[in-house]
Tab-separated table of C-alpha atoms in Angstrom:
chain	number	residue	atom	x	y	z
A	1	UNK	CA	204.369	291.142	62.880
A	2	UNK	CA	204.349	289.759	59.093
A	3	UNK	CA	204.404	293.314	57.374
A	4	UNK	CA	206.650	293.831	54.453
A	5	UNK	CA	208.291	297.274	54.992
A	6	UNK	CA	206.532	299.067	52.507
A	7	UNK	CA	203.485	298.245	54.279
A	8	UNK	CA	204.313	298.963	57.935
A	9	UNK	CA	201.964	301.718	58.519
A	10	UNK	CA	198.918	298.969	58.196
A	11	UNK	CA	199.973	298.783	62.054
A	12	UNK	CA	197.556	301.365	62.783
A	13	UNK	CA	197.200	301.211	66.342
A	14	UNK	CA	199.305	300.468	69.509
A	15	UNK	CA	203.118	299.545	69.571
A	16	UNK	CA	205.195	297.278	67.498
A	17	UNK	CA	206.337	295.469	70.476
A	18	UNK	CA	202.891	294.866	72.034
A	19	UNK	CA	202.524	291.020	72.789
A	20	UNK	CA	199.437	290.317	71.577
A	21	UNK	CA	198.120	291.335	67.922
A	22	UNK	CA	194.864	291.661	66.367
A	23	UNK	CA	194.713	291.464	62.421
A	24	UNK	CA	191.546	292.841	61.220
A	25	UNK	CA	190.849	291.747	57.654
A	26	UNK	CA	188.495	294.382	55.833
A	27	UNK	CA	187.196	295.388	52.911
A	28	UNK	CA	186.262	299.201	51.941
A	29	UNK	CA	183.047	298.381	50.445
A	30	UNK	CA	181.854	295.910	52.920
A	31	UNK	CA	179.107	297.019	55.263
A	32	UNK	CA	180.142	294.896	58.084
A	33	UNK	CA	183.741	296.088	57.702
A	34	UNK	CA	182.576	299.528	58.044
A	35	UNK	CA	181.036	298.504	61.449
A	36	UNK	CA	184.132	297.069	62.590
A	37	UNK	CA	186.256	299.850	61.382
A	38	UNK	CA	184.273	302.549	62.768
A	39	UNK	CA	182.745	301.080	65.885
A	40	UNK	CA	185.188	298.568	67.168
A	41	UNK	CA	188.473	300.198	66.016
A	42	UNK	CA	187.698	303.726	66.003
A	43	UNK	CA	184.970	303.565	68.891
A	44	UNK	CA	186.002	300.991	71.154
A	45	UNK	CA	189.809	300.098	70.734
A	46	UNK	CA	191.213	303.430	69.417
A	47	UNK	CA	188.963	305.428	71.775
A	48	UNK	CA	189.052	303.686	75.126
A	49	UNK	CA	190.741	300.138	75.527
A	50	UNK	CA	194.012	300.491	73.522
A	51	UNK	CA	194.179	304.661	73.855
A	52	UNK	CA	197.022	305.903	75.866
A	53	UNK	CA	196.634	305.251	79.573
A	54	UNK	CA	193.865	302.522	78.469
A	55	UNK	CA	193.931	298.918	80.045
A	56	UNK	CA	195.489	297.422	76.853
A	57	UNK	CA	197.660	300.219	76.059
A	58	UNK	CA	201.114	298.737	75.113
A	59	UNK	CA	199.764	295.168	75.588
A	60	UNK	CA	197.628	294.634	72.152
A	61	UNK	CA	198.247	296.028	68.702
A	62	UNK	CA	196.162	296.165	65.735
A	63	UNK	CA	197.093	295.454	61.976
A	64	UNK	CA	194.674	296.409	59.226
A	65	UNK	CA	194.885	293.777	56.400
A	66	UNK	CA	193.306	294.954	53.135
A	67	UNK	CA	190.808	292.032	52.116
A	68	UNK	CA	190.025	292.857	48.398
A	69	UNK	CA	186.474	291.016	47.893
A	70	UNK	CA	186.131	290.528	44.049
A	71	UNK	CA	182.487	290.417	43.731
A	72	UNK	CA	182.494	293.939	44.401
A	73	UNK	CA	183.610	295.909	41.483
A	74	UNK	CA	185.186	298.791	42.963
A	75	UNK	CA	186.838	296.720	45.989
A	76	UNK	CA	190.228	296.531	43.973
A	77	UNK	CA	190.039	300.212	42.943
A	78	UNK	CA	189.184	301.630	46.546
A	79	UNK	CA	192.300	299.257	47.963
A	80	UNK	CA	194.679	300.828	45.285
A	81	UNK	CA	193.607	304.208	46.359
A	82	UNK	CA	194.263	303.387	50.108
A	83	UNK	CA	197.915	301.967	48.709
A	84	UNK	CA	198.430	305.155	47.217
A	85	UNK	CA	197.787	307.269	50.363
A	86	UNK	CA	199.831	304.742	52.299
A	87	UNK	CA	202.917	305.779	50.228
A	88	UNK	CA	202.101	309.574	49.968
A	89	UNK	CA	200.938	310.482	53.173
A	90	UNK	CA	201.600	307.352	55.823
A	91	UNK	CA	200.591	309.398	58.680
A	92	UNK	CA	197.098	309.948	57.173
A	93	UNK	CA	196.501	306.700	56.228
A	94	UNK	CA	193.865	305.553	58.920
A	95	UNK	CA	192.207	308.727	58.379
A	96	UNK	CA	191.891	307.948	54.766
A	97	UNK	CA	190.743	304.715	55.612
A	98	UNK	CA	188.072	305.695	57.873
A	99	UNK	CA	187.076	308.106	54.865
A	100	UNK	CA	186.654	305.504	52.833
A	101	UNK	CA	184.461	303.355	55.225
A	102	UNK	CA	182.247	306.788	55.776
A	103	UNK	CA	181.984	307.210	52.031
A	104	UNK	CA	181.344	303.364	51.090
A	105	UNK	CA	177.874	303.755	49.747
A	106	UNK	CA	179.210	306.062	47.171
A	107	UNK	CA	181.385	302.973	45.740
A	108	UNK	CA	178.711	300.311	45.798
A	109	UNK	CA	178.047	298.395	42.601
A	110	UNK	CA	174.696	300.455	41.581
A	111	UNK	CA	176.174	304.087	42.146
A	112	UNK	CA	179.296	303.147	40.027
A	113	UNK	CA	177.596	301.220	37.189
A	114	UNK	CA	177.944	303.890	34.710
A	115	UNK	CA	181.406	304.714	35.622
A	116	UNK	CA	184.545	303.846	34.079
A	117	UNK	CA	187.552	302.667	36.123
A	118	UNK	CA	189.334	305.789	35.355
A	119	UNK	CA	186.396	307.982	36.436
A	120	UNK	CA	186.193	305.956	39.856
A	121	UNK	CA	189.813	306.488	40.432
A	122	UNK	CA	189.463	310.143	40.158
A	123	UNK	CA	186.959	310.352	42.133
A	124	UNK	CA	188.936	308.546	44.918
A	125	UNK	CA	191.930	310.675	44.364
A	126	UNK	CA	189.603	313.698	45.122
A	127	UNK	CA	188.541	312.141	48.338
A	128	UNK	CA	192.220	311.230	49.157
A	129	UNK	CA	193.002	314.902	48.458
A	130	UNK	CA	190.237	316.011	50.944
A	131	UNK	CA	192.236	313.965	53.535
A	132	UNK	CA	195.831	314.305	52.868
A	133	UNK	CA	195.882	317.890	51.093
A	134	UNK	CA	194.707	318.856	47.953
A	135	UNK	CA	198.173	319.487	46.612
A	136	UNK	CA	198.596	315.528	46.564
A	137	UNK	CA	195.739	314.740	44.228
A	138	UNK	CA	197.834	314.946	41.243
A	139	UNK	CA	200.326	312.642	43.149
A	140	UNK	CA	197.518	310.014	43.844
A	141	UNK	CA	196.370	310.042	40.550
A	142	UNK	CA	199.859	309.218	39.235
A	143	UNK	CA	200.216	306.279	41.335
A	144	UNK	CA	196.927	304.921	40.198
A	145	UNK	CA	197.693	305.467	36.600
A	146	UNK	CA	198.162	302.129	34.464
A	147	UNK	CA	201.546	302.564	32.976
A	148	UNK	CA	204.146	300.135	31.341
A	149	UNK	CA	203.192	296.852	29.565
A	150	UNK	CA	199.200	296.754	28.519
A	151	UNK	CA	198.467	294.152	31.529
A	152	UNK	CA	201.148	295.641	33.949
A	153	UNK	CA	198.719	297.484	36.493
A	154	UNK	CA	199.941	300.564	38.111
A	155	UNK	CA	202.577	301.730	41.008
A	156	UNK	CA	200.872	299.754	43.931
A	157	UNK	CA	199.782	296.817	41.926
A	158	UNK	CA	202.855	294.930	43.844
A	159	UNK	CA	201.598	295.870	47.336
A	160	UNK	CA	197.864	294.617	46.337
A	161	UNK	CA	199.416	291.514	44.924
A	162	UNK	CA	201.020	290.963	48.496
A	163	UNK	CA	197.898	291.902	50.440
A	164	UNK	CA	195.768	289.247	48.119
A	165	UNK	CA	198.511	286.479	48.229
A	166	UNK	CA	198.785	287.005	51.989
A	167	UNK	CA	195.054	286.359	52.584
A	168	UNK	CA	194.897	283.560	50.179
A	169	UNK	CA	197.709	282.136	51.789
A	170	UNK	CA	196.169	282.278	55.471
A	171	UNK	CA	192.891	280.883	54.082
A	172	UNK	CA	190.959	284.181	54.817
A	173	UNK	CA	187.669	284.396	52.873
A	174	UNK	CA	185.259	286.732	54.458
A	175	UNK	CA	185.217	290.319	55.613
A	176	UNK	CA	185.708	291.093	58.391
A	177	UNK	CA	187.746	288.339	59.678
A	178	UNK	CA	189.859	289.121	62.923
A	179	UNK	CA	192.741	287.069	63.962
A	180	UNK	CA	194.241	287.213	67.565
A	181	UNK	CA	197.844	286.211	67.536
A	182	UNK	CA	197.972	284.550	64.266
A	183	UNK	CA	194.478	282.389	64.953
A	184	UNK	CA	190.944	283.298	63.444
A	185	UNK	CA	188.784	284.315	66.415
A	186	UNK	CA	185.566	283.336	65.031
A	187	UNK	CA	183.547	284.421	67.768
A	188	UNK	CA	184.488	288.051	67.246
A	189	UNK	CA	181.365	290.166	65.540
A	190	UNK	CA	181.323	293.688	63.830
A	191	UNK	CA	178.384	294.039	66.021
A	192	UNK	CA	180.417	294.072	69.297
A	193	UNK	CA	180.620	296.912	71.556
A	194	UNK	CA	182.616	297.903	74.352
A	195	UNK	CA	181.358	294.992	76.748
A	196	UNK	CA	182.093	292.340	74.476
A	197	UNK	CA	185.690	293.622	73.581
A	198	UNK	CA	186.394	294.313	77.254
A	199	UNK	CA	185.369	290.545	78.038
A	200	UNK	CA	187.505	288.953	75.215
A	201	UNK	CA	190.473	290.933	75.768
A	202	UNK	CA	190.310	290.245	79.756
A	203	UNK	CA	190.013	286.647	78.769
A	204	UNK	CA	192.277	286.487	75.608
A	205	UNK	CA	194.816	289.050	76.040
A	206	UNK	CA	195.799	288.928	79.882
A	207	UNK	CA	199.676	289.163	80.442
């Protein structure tokens, strides 16, 4: 499991010792990533196949790889906010990620066209606070605030760099992209339902 210690909560489903690994490279403002997150991960994998007592409980783990897509203006900002939540409330990280996907249309290009990055960060901090607690809104904003040198980023910039470098190093270009045991599984579609996932795991993840 290639995750630096600060990013271990990106293991969002299953046991670290599960022999098979699904890596989901998702972008918070990608509609197809939303389908993968809400339908595949929440609906099929978390809800059924990998759930306690499910057929792949203890056999498959799911890692979320944050895939910043620079052609979406707010992609970096939404991912920054997720990394802030990862630090402040790692146990609620996937809940916040789900909220980002559910509210993603608020962060599309046109709805945010007249907002400054500071205003968008404040909006994201408010969304985060609705998930992890209103008392943490100021802490989220503090992590997202630009500090230090004029071009030095914020408190989560180094984690963001790690994730972007990881994707580039592994030639991941589009979202969603799913890996099984380190190899791209091009056959996986964001439109897959329970039958397709059941058939895929029966073939690929049998012990």
